[in-house]
mmCIF file with all atom_site columns, C-alpha atoms in Angstrom:
data_model
loop_
_atom_site.group_PDB
_atom_site.id
_atom_site.type_symbol
_atom_site.label_atom_id
_atom_site.label_alt_id
_atom_site.label_comp_id
_atom_site.label_asym_id
_atom_site.label_entity_id
_atom_site.label_seq_id
_atom_site.pdbx_PDB_ins_code
_atom_site.Cartn_x
_atom_site.Cartn_y
_atom_site.Cartn_z
_atom_site.occupancy
_atom_site.B_iso_or_equiv
_atom_site.pdbx_formal_charge
_atom_site.auth_seq_id
_atom_site.auth_comp_id
_atom_site.auth_asym_id
_atom_site.auth_atom_id
_atom_site.pdbx_PDB_model_num
ATOM 1  C CA . MET A 1 1  ? 0.119  0.167  0.052  1.00 48.00 ? 164 MET A CA 1
ATOM 2  C CA . ALA A 1 2  ? 1.317  3.232  -0.868 1.00 52.00 ? 165 ALA A CA 1
ATOM 3  C CA . ARG A 1 3  ? 1.737  5.953  1.747  1.00 53.00 ? 166 ARG A CA 1
ATOM 4  C CA . LYS A 1 4  ? -0.381 9.018  1.389  1.00 55.00 ? 167 LYS A CA 1
ATOM 5  C CA . ALA A 1 5  ? 1.660  12.288 1.058  1.00 55.00 ? 168 ALA A CA 1
ATOM 6  C CA . GLN A 1 6  ? 1.887  14.462 3.954  1.00 59.00 ? 169 GLN A CA 1
ATOM 7  C CA . THR A 1 7  ? 0.974  17.892 3.954  1.00 52.00 ? 170 THR A CA 1
ATOM 8  C CA . PRO A 1 8  ? 3.336  20.437 5.729  1.00 56.00 ? 171 PRO A CA 1
ATOM 9  C CA . VAL A 1 9  ? 1.790  21.896 8.474  1.00 57.00 ? 172 VAL A CA 1
ATOM 10 C CA . THR A 1 10 ? 1.546  25.722 7.749  1.00 64.00 ? 173 THR A CA 1
ATOM 11 C CA . GLU A 1 11 ? 2.905  27.750 11.013 1.00 71.00 ? 174 GLU A CA 1
ATOM 12 C CA . THR A 1 12 ? 1.774  31.387 11.450 1.00 83.00 ? 175 THR A CA 1
ATOM 13 C CA . ALA A 1 13 ? 4.040  33.988 12.697 1.00 84.00 ? 176 ALA A CA 1
ATOM 14 C CA . THR A 1 14 ? 3.390  36.273 15.299 1.00 92.00 ? 177 THR A CA 1
ATOM 15 C CA . ARG A 1 15 ? 5.103  39.845 15.060 1.00 93.00 ? 178 ARG A CA 1
ATOM 16 C CA . THR A 1 16 ? 5.941  42.550 17.197 1.00 92.00 ? 179 THR A CA 1
ATOM 17 C CA . ILE A 1 17 ? 7.607  45.250 15.748 1.00 92.00 ? 180 ILE A CA 1
ATOM 18 C CA . LEU A 1 18 ? 10.371 46.649 18.130 1.00 92.00 ? 181 LEU A CA 1
ATOM 19 C CA . GLY A 1 19 ? 11.309 49.839 16.283 1.00 93.00 ? 182 GLY A CA 1
ATOM 20 C CA . VAL A 1 20 ? 13.250 51.157 13.323 1.00 94.00 ? 183 VAL A CA 1
ATOM 21 C CA . LEU A 1 21 ? 16.514 51.779 11.931 1.00 93.00 ? 184 LEU A CA 1
ATOM 22 C CA . SER A 1 22 ? 17.798 55.058 11.092 1.00 88.00 ? 185 SER A CA 1
ATOM 23 C CA . GLY A 1 23 ? 16.826 54.569 7.348  1.00 90.00 ? 186 GLY A CA 1
ATOM 24 C CA . GLY A 1 24 ? 13.585 53.707 8.221  1.00 92.00 ? 187 GLY A CA 1
ATOM 25 C CA . GLU A 1 25 ? 13.464 49.701 7.897  1.00 94.00 ? 188 GLU A CA 1
ATOM 26 C CA . ARG A 1 26 ? 11.345 48.020 10.718 1.00 95.00 ? 189 ARG A CA 1
ATOM 27 C CA . VAL A 1 27 ? 13.090 45.799 13.286 1.00 95.00 ? 190 VAL A CA 1
ATOM 28 C CA . VAL A 1 28 ? 10.637 43.107 13.857 1.00 95.00 ? 191 VAL A CA 1
ATOM 29 C CA . LEU A 1 29 ? 10.607 40.207 16.597 1.00 93.00 ? 192 LEU A CA 1
ATOM 30 C CA . GLU A 1 30 ? 8.863  37.009 14.707 1.00 94.00 ? 193 GLU A CA 1
ATOM 31 C CA . MET A 1 31 ? 7.580  33.740 16.416 1.00 93.00 ? 194 MET A CA 1
ATOM 32 C CA . VAL A 1 32 ? 7.333  31.050 14.145 1.00 89.00 ? 195 VAL A CA 1
ATOM 33 C CA . GLY A 1 33 ? 6.831  27.720 15.699 1.00 87.00 ? 196 GLY A CA 1
ATOM 34 C CA . ARG A 1 34 ? 9.143  27.298 18.559 1.00 86.00 ? 197 ARG A CA 1
ATOM 35 C CA . ASP A 1 35 ? 11.536 29.703 16.618 1.00 89.00 ? 198 ASP A CA 1
ATOM 36 C CA . LEU A 1 36 ? 12.182 33.538 17.444 1.00 91.00 ? 199 LEU A CA 1
ATOM 37 C CA . TRP A 1 37 ? 13.790 35.736 14.941 1.00 94.00 ? 200 TRP A CA 1
ATOM 38 C CA . LEU A 1 38 ? 14.790 39.089 14.677 1.00 95.00 ? 201 LEU A CA 1
ATOM 39 C CA . THR A 1 39 ? 14.028 40.492 11.022 1.00 95.00 ? 202 THR A CA 1
ATOM 40 C CA . ILE A 1 40 ? 14.297 43.714 9.379  1.00 95.00 ? 203 ILE A CA 1
ATOM 41 C CA . GLU A 1 41 ? 12.186 44.338 6.481  1.00 92.00 ? 204 GLU A CA 1
ATOM 42 C CA . GLY A 1 42 ? 11.278 40.751 6.430  1.00 91.00 ? 205 GLY A CA 1
ATOM 43 C CA . VAL A 1 43 ? 14.743 39.501 6.243  1.00 93.00 ? 206 VAL A CA 1
ATOM 44 C CA . GLN A 1 44 ? 15.518 37.281 9.118  1.00 94.00 ? 207 GLN A CA 1
ATOM 45 C CA . ILE A 1 45 ? 18.847 37.897 10.274 1.00 96.00 ? 208 ILE A CA 1
ATOM 46 C CA . ALA A 1 46 ? 19.198 36.079 13.697 1.00 95.00 ? 209 ALA A CA 1
ATOM 47 C CA . ARG A 1 47 ? 17.420 33.284 15.674 1.00 94.00 ? 210 ARG A CA 1
ATOM 48 C CA . ARG A 1 48 ? 17.203 32.977 19.403 1.00 92.00 ? 211 ARG A CA 1
ATOM 49 C CA . GLY A 1 49 ? 18.971 30.007 20.680 1.00 87.00 ? 212 GLY A CA 1
ATOM 50 C CA . ARG A 1 50 ? 16.381 27.537 22.299 1.00 80.00 ? 213 ARG A CA 1
ATOM 51 C CA . LEU A 1 51 ? 16.619 25.956 25.840 1.00 78.00 ? 214 LEU A CA 1
ATOM 52 C CA . GLY A 1 52 ? 18.538 22.458 25.085 1.00 78.00 ? 215 GLY A CA 1
ATOM 53 C CA . SER A 1 53 ? 20.975 23.682 22.239 1.00 75.00 ? 216 SER A CA 1
ATOM 54 C CA . LYS A 1 54 ? 24.333 24.957 22.374 1.00 75.00 ? 217 LYS A CA 1
ATOM 55 C CA . GLY A 1 55 ? 23.401 28.926 21.578 1.00 73.00 ? 218 GLY A CA 1
ATOM 56 C CA . VAL A 1 56 ? 20.890 28.944 24.369 1.00 76.00 ? 219 VAL A CA 1
ATOM 57 C CA . LYS A 1 57 ? 19.783 32.364 25.088 1.00 80.00 ? 220 LYS A CA 1
ATOM 58 C CA . THR A 1 58 ? 21.584 33.811 22.239 1.00 90.00 ? 221 THR A CA 1
ATOM 59 C CA . TRP A 1 59 ? 21.253 35.412 19.246 1.00 93.00 ? 222 TRP A CA 1
ATOM 60 C CA . ILE A 1 60 ? 22.709 33.001 16.261 1.00 93.00 ? 223 ILE A CA 1
ATOM 61 C CA . PRO A 1 61 ? 23.118 35.009 13.193 1.00 93.00 ? 224 PRO A CA 1
ATOM 62 C CA . VAL A 1 62 ? 21.516 33.373 9.646  1.00 93.00 ? 225 VAL A CA 1
ATOM 63 C CA . HIS A 1 63 ? 22.605 36.504 7.341  1.00 87.00 ? 226 HIS A CA 1
ATOM 64 C CA . ARG A 1 64 ? 26.075 36.464 7.219  1.00 88.00 ? 227 ARG A CA 1
ATOM 65 C CA . ARG A 1 65 ? 26.664 40.156 7.188  1.00 93.00 ? 228 ARG A CA 1
ATOM 66 C CA . TRP A 1 66 ? 24.429 40.952 10.360 1.00 95.00 ? 229 TRP A CA 1
ATOM 67 C CA . LEU A 1 67 ? 25.384 40.162 14.248 1.00 95.00 ? 230 LEU A CA 1
ATOM 68 C CA . VAL A 1 68 ? 22.833 40.770 17.115 1.00 95.00 ? 231 VAL A CA 1
ATOM 69 C CA . ARG A 1 69 ? 23.710 40.825 20.933 1.00 93.00 ? 232 ARG A CA 1
ATOM 70 C CA . ASP A 1 70 ? 21.884 41.362 24.114 1.00 90.00 ? 233 ASP A CA 1
ATOM 71 C CA . THR A 1 71 ? 23.025 44.338 25.942 1.00 88.00 ? 234 THR A CA 1
ATOM 72 C CA . ASP A 1 72 ? 22.126 45.546 29.543 1.00 84.00 ? 235 ASP A CA 1
ATOM 73 C CA . GLY A 1 73 ? 20.883 49.182 27.928 1.00 76.00 ? 236 GLY A CA 1
ATOM 74 C CA . PRO A 1 74 ? 17.595 50.592 27.462 1.00 71.00 ? 237 PRO A CA 1
ATOM 75 C CA . LEU A 1 75 ? 16.979 48.902 23.742 1.00 72.00 ? 238 LEU A CA 1
ATOM 76 C CA . GLY A 1 76 ? 18.231 45.264 24.966 1.00 87.00 ? 239 GLY A CA 1
ATOM 77 C CA . ILE A 1 77 ? 19.964 44.416 21.633 1.00 91.00 ? 240 ILE A CA 1
ATOM 78 C CA . GLN A 1 78 ? 22.803 45.512 20.021 1.00 93.00 ? 241 GLN A CA 1
ATOM 79 C CA . ILE A 1 79 ? 22.641 45.179 16.022 1.00 94.00 ? 242 ILE A CA 1
ATOM 80 C CA . MET A 1 80 ? 25.659 45.183 13.842 1.00 95.00 ? 243 MET A CA 1
ATOM 81 C CA . HIS A 1 81 ? 25.732 45.326 10.250 1.00 94.00 ? 244 HIS A CA 1
ATOM 82 C CA . ASN A 1 82 ? 29.174 44.671 8.240  1.00 95.00 ? 245 ASN A CA 1
ATOM 83 C CA . GLY A 1 83 ? 30.875 45.201 11.752 1.00 94.00 ? 246 GLY A CA 1
ATOM 84 C CA . VAL A 1 84 ? 29.239 48.588 12.111 1.00 96.00 ? 247 VAL A CA 1
ATOM 85 C CA . GLU A 1 85 ? 26.808 49.410 14.959 1.00 94.00 ? 248 GLU A CA 1
ATOM 86 C CA . VAL A 1 86 ? 23.260 50.226 13.331 1.00 94.00 ? 249 VAL A CA 1
ATOM 87 C CA . GLU A 1 87 ? 21.152 52.842 15.006 1.00 93.00 ? 250 GLU A CA 1
ATOM 88 C CA . TRP A 1 88 ? 17.733 52.231 15.577 1.00 92.00 ? 251 TRP A CA 1
ATOM 89 C CA . THR A 1 89 ? 14.936 53.417 17.765 1.00 90.00 ? 252 THR A CA 1
ATOM 90 C CA . SER A 1 90 ? 12.703 51.582 20.083 1.00 86.00 ? 253 SER A CA 1
ATOM 91 C CA . ARG A 1 91 ? 8.958  51.892 19.224 1.00 74.00 ? 254 ARG A CA 1
ATOM 92 C CA . LEU A 1 92 ? 8.408  52.811 22.967 1.00 59.00 ? 255 LEU A CA 1
ATOM 93 C CA . THR A 1 93 ? 10.361 55.724 22.439 1.00 50.00 ? 256 THR A CA 1
ATOM 94 C CA . PRO A 1 94 ? 7.559  58.818 22.993 1.00 50.00 ? 257 PRO A CA 1
ATOM 95 C CA . ASN A 1 95 ? 6.924  60.857 20.205 1.00 47.00 ? 258 ASN A CA 1
ATOM 96 C CA . HIS A 1 96 ? 7.828  58.274 17.568 1.00 45.00 ? 259 HIS A CA 1
ATOM 97 C CA . ASP A 1 97 ? 5.050  56.820 15.086 1.00 47.00 ? 260 ASP A CA 1
ATOM 98 C CA . ILE A 1 98 ? 5.635  53.263 13.242 1.00 43.00 ? 261 ILE A CA 1
#
């Protein structure tokens, strides 16, 4: 008896806008299934390490030129592109529309 083809499970993403880069690009957290991603204008640049993995509680870069690190600062993360820190503004900053 032939096996029935399995239909892939479609996972919906939950998105939270964190802020914007100095050029206007949106910085977004996406939860897809059990994975947490940091995206900029829809491009996934880093994935948060899961419990039980080698990179637990760290940002694992998935896009070659980007690096994301946790900080103790008010924005909570540092975003770097090609080795240069990218300026971004939190959406929680007063008088700032997204």
